[in-house]
PDB file of C-alpha atoms in Angstrom:
ATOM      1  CA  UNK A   1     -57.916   9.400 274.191  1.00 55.00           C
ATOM      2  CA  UNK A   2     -55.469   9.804 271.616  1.00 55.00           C
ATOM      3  CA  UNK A   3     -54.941   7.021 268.580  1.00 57.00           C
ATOM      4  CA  UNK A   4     -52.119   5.503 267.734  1.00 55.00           C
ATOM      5  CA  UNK A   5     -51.856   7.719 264.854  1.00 54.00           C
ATOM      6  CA  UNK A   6     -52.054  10.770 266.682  1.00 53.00           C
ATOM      7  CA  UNK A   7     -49.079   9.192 269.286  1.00 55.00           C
ATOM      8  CA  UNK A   8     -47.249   8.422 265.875  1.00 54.00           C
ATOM      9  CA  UNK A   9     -47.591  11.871 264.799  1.00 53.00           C
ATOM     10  CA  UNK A  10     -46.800  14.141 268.259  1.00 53.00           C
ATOM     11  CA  UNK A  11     -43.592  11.661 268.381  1.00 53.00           C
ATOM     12  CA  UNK A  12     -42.760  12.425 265.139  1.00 55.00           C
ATOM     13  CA  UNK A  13     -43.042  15.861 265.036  1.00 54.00           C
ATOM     14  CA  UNK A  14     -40.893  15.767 268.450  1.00 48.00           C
ATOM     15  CA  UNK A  15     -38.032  14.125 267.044  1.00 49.00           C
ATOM     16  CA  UNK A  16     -38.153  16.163 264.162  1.00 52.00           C
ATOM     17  CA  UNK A  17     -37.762  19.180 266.366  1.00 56.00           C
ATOM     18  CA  UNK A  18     -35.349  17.960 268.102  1.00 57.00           C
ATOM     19  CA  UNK A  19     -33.029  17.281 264.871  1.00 54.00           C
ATOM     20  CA  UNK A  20     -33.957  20.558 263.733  1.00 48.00           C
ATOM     21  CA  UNK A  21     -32.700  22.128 267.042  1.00 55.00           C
ATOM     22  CA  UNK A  22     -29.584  20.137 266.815  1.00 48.00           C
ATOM     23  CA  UNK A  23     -28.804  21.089 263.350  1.00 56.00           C
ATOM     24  CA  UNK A  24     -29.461  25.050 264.451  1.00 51.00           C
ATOM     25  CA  UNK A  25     -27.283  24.540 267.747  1.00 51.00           C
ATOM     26  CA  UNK A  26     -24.277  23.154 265.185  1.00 52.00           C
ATOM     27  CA  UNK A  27     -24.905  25.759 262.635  1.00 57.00           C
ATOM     28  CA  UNK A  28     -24.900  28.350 265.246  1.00 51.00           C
ATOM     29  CA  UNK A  29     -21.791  26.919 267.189  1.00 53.00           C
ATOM     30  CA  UNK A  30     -19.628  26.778 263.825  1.00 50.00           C
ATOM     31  CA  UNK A  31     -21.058  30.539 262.581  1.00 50.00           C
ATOM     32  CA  UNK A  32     -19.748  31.891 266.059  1.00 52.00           C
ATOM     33  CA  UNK A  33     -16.346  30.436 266.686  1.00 51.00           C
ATOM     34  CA  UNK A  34     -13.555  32.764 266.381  1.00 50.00           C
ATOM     35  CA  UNK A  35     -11.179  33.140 263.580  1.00 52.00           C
ATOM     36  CA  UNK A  36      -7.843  33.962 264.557  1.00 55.00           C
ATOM     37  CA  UNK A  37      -7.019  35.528 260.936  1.00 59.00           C
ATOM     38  CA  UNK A  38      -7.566  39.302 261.636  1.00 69.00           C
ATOM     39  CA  UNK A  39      -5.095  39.068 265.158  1.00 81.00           C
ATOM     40  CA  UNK A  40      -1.140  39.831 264.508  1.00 89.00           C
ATOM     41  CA  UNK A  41       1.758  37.343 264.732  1.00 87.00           C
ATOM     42  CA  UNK A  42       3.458  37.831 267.358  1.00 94.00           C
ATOM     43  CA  UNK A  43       7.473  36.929 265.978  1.00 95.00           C
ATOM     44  CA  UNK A  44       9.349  34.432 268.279  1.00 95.00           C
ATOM     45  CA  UNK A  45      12.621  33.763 269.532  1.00 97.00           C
ATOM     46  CA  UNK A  46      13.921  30.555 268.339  1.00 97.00           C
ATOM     47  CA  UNK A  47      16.298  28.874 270.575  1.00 97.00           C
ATOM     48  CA  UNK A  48      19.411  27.611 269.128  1.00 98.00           C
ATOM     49  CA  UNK A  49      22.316  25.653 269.863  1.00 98.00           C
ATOM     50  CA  UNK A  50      26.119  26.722 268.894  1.00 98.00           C
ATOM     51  CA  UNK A  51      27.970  23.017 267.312  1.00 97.00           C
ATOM     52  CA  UNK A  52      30.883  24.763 266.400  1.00 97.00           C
ATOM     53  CA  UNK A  53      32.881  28.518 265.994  1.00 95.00           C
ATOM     54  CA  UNK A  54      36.119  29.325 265.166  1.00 92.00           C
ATOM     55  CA  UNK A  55      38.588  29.921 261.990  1.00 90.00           C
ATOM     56  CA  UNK A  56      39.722  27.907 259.592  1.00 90.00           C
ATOM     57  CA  UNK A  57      43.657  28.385 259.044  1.00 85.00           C
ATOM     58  CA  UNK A  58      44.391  27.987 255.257  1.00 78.00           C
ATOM     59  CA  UNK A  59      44.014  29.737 252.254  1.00 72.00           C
ATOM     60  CA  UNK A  60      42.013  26.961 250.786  1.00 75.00           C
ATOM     61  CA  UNK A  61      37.878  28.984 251.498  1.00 78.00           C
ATOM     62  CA  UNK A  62      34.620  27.122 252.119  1.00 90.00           C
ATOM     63  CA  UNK A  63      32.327  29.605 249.989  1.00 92.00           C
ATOM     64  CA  UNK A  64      31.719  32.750 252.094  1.00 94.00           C
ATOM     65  CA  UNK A  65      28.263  33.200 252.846  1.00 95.00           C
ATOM     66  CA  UNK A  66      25.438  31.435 254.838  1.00 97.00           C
ATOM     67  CA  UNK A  67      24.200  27.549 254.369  1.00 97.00           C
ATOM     68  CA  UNK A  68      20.999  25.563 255.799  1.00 98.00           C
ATOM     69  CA  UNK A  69      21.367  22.027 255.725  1.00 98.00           C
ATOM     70  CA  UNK A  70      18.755  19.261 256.269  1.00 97.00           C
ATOM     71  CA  UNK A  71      19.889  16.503 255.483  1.00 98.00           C
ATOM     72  CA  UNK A  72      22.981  13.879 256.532  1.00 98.00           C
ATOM     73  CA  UNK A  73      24.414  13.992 252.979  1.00 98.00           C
ATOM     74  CA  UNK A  74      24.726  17.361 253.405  1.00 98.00           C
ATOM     75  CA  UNK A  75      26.411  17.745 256.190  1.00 98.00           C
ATOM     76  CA  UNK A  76      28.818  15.433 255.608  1.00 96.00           C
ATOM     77  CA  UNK A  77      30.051  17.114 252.786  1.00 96.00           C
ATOM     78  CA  UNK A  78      30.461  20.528 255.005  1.00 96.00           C
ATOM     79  CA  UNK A  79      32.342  18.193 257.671  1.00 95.00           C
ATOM     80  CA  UNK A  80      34.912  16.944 255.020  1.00 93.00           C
ATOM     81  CA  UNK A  81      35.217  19.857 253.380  1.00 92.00           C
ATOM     82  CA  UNK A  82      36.139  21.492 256.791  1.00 93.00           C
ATOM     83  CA  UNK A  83      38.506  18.756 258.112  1.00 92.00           C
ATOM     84  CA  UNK A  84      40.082  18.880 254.683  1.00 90.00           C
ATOM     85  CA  UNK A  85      41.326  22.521 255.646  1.00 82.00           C
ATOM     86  CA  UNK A  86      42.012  21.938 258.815  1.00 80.00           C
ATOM     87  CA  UNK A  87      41.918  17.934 260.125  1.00 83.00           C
ATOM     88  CA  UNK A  88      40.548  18.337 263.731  1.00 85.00           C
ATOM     89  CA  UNK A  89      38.302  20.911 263.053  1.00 89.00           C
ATOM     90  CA  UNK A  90      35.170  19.328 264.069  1.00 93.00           C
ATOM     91  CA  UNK A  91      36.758  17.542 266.665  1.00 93.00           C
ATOM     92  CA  UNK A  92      35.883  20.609 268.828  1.00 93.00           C
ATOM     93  CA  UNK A  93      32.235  20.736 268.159  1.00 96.00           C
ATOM     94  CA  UNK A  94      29.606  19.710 270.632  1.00 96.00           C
ATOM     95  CA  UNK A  95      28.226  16.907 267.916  1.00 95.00           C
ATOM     96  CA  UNK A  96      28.453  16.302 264.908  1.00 95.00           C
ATOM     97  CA  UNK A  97      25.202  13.791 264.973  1.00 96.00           C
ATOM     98  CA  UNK A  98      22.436  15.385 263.983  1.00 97.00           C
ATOM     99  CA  UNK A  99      18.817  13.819 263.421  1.00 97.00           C
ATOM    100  CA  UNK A 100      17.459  15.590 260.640  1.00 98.00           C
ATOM    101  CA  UNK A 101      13.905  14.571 261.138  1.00 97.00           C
ATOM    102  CA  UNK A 102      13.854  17.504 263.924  1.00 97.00           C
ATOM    103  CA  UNK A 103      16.634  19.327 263.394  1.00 98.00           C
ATOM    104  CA  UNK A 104      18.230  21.502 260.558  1.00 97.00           C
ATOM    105  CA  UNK A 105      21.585  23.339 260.627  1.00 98.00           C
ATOM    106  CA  UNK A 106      22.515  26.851 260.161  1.00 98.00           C
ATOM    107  CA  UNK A 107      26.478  27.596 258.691  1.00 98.00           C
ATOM    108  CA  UNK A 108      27.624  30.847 258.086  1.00 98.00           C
ATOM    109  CA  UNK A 109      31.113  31.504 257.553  1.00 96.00           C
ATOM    110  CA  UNK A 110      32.882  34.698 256.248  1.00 94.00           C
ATOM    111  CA  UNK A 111      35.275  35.513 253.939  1.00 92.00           C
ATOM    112  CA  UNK A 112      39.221  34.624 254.751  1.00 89.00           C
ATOM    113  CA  UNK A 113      40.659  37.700 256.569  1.00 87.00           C
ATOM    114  CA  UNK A 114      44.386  38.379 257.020  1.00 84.00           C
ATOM    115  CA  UNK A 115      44.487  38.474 260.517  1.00 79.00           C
ATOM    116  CA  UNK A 116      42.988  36.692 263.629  1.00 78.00           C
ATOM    117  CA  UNK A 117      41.207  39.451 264.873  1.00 82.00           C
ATOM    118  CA  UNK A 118      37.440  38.457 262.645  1.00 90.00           C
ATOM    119  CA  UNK A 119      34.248  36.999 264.729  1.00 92.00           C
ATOM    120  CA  UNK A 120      31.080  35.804 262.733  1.00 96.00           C
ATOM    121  CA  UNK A 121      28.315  34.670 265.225  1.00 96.00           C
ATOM    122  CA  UNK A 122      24.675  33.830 264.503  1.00 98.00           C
ATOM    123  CA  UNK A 123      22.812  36.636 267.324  1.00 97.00           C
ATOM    124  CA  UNK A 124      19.150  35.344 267.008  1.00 97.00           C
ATOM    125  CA  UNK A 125      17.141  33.724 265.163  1.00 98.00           C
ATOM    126  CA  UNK A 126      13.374  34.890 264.968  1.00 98.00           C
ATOM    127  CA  UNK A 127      10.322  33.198 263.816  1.00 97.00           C
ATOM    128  CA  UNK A 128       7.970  35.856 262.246  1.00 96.00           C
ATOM    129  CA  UNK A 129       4.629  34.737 260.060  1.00 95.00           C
ATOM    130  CA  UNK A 130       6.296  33.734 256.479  1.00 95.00           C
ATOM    131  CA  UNK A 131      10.003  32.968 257.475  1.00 97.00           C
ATOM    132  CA  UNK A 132      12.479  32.840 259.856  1.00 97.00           C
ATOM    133  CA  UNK A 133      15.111  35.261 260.092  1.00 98.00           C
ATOM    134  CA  UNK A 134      18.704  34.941 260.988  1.00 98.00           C
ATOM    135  CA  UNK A 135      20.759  38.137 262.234  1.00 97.00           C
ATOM    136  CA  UNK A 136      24.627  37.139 261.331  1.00 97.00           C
ATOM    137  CA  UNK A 137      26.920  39.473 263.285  1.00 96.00           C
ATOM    138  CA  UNK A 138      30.788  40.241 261.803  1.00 92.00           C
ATOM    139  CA  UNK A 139      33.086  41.654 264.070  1.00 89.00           C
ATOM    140  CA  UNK A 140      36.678  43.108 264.756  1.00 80.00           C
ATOM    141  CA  UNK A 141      37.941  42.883 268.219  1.00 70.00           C
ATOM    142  CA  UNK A 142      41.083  43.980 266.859  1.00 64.00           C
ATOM    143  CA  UNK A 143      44.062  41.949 266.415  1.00 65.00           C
ATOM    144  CA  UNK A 144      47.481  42.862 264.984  1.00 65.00           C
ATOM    145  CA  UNK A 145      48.832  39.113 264.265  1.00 71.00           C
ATOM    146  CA  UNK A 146      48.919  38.338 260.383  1.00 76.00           C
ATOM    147  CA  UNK A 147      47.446  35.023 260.512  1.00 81.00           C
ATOM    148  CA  UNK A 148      45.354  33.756 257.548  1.00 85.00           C
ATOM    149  CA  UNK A 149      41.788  32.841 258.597  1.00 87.00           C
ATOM    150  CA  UNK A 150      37.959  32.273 257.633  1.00 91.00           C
ATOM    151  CA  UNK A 151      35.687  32.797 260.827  1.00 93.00           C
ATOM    152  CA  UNK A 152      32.491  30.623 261.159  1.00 95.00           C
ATOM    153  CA  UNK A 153      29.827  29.414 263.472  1.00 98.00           C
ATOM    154  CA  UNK A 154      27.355  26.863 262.881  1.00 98.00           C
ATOM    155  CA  UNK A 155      24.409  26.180 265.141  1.00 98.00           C
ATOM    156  CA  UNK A 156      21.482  23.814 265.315  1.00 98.00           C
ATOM    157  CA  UNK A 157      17.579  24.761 265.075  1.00 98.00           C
ATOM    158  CA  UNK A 158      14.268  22.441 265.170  1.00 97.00           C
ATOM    159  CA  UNK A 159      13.310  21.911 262.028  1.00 96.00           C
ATOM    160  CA  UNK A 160      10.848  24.701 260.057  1.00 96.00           C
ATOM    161  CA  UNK A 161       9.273  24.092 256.566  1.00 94.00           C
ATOM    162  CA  UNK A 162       9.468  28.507 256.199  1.00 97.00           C
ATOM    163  CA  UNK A 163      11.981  29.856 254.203  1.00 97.00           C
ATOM    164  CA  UNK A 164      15.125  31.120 256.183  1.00 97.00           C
ATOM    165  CA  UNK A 165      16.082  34.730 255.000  1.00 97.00           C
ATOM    166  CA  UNK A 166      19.633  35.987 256.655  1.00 97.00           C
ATOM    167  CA  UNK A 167      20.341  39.523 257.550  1.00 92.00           C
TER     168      UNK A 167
END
């Protein structure tokens, strides 16, 4: 017959093995889980939507080049500044609400051509590991009337904290 301080002593020796197998099985389970640092990113297509494309008519430019806003402010200013060349330019675009705590916009607008004939379209937008990268496309269908004009598009993303590089 055993004594109590033999019972005392087989129970604590059990529970101590226990807690030892416990903090083996942990050890064990955190050494062996995978790290997904060594596999590739795989880039992805980012889906986007078009708010508005077209020309502005006047000699009076919005900056050539490509613009990301994300925030209200912003875009305002790009809204005035376009309806201050021409007044119902924006009335054409899908919206011109955007929430900014999920989306972003994407401008790019080209330099003021002397004919009608200029196209500047945003063709995809990909998502690789460190940014996201914008292919802007300038075309000439060809077009013989003199007609002053600045082609643009501008299109809405979901919001990204990477840099945005244009190409």
């Amino acid at each position: 017959m055993k004594t109590k301080f033999q019972e005392n002593k087989t129970k604590s020796i059990l529970l101590g093995s226990k807690n030892l197998i416990l903090i083996f099985a942990a050890i064990f389970s955190f050494l062996s889980c995978s790290n997904n640092d060594d596999e590739p990113f795989t880039p992805i297509n980012i889906e986007f939507e078009v708010i508005g494309s077209g020309n502005l008519t006047s000699m009076e430019e919005i900056t050539p080049g490509n613009i990301v806003i994300n925030n209200q402010n912003d875009w305002n200013i790009l809204i005035n500044n376009m309806n201050s060349i021409n007044s119902d330019t924006t009335n054409s675009f899908t919206t011109t609400t955007i929430d900014f705590q999920t989306h972003l916009i994407i401008a790019v607008f080209d330099e003021i051509r002397m004919n009608n004939g200029f196209l500047i379209s945003v063709a995809n937008i990909v998502e690789n590991q460190n940014n996201l990268t914008v292919d802007v496309i300038q075309s000439n269908p060809g077009s013989i009337q003199s007609v002053i004009t600045q082609p643009y598009q501008i299109v809405r993303i979901p919001i990204t904290n990477k840099p945005i590089v244009f190409e």
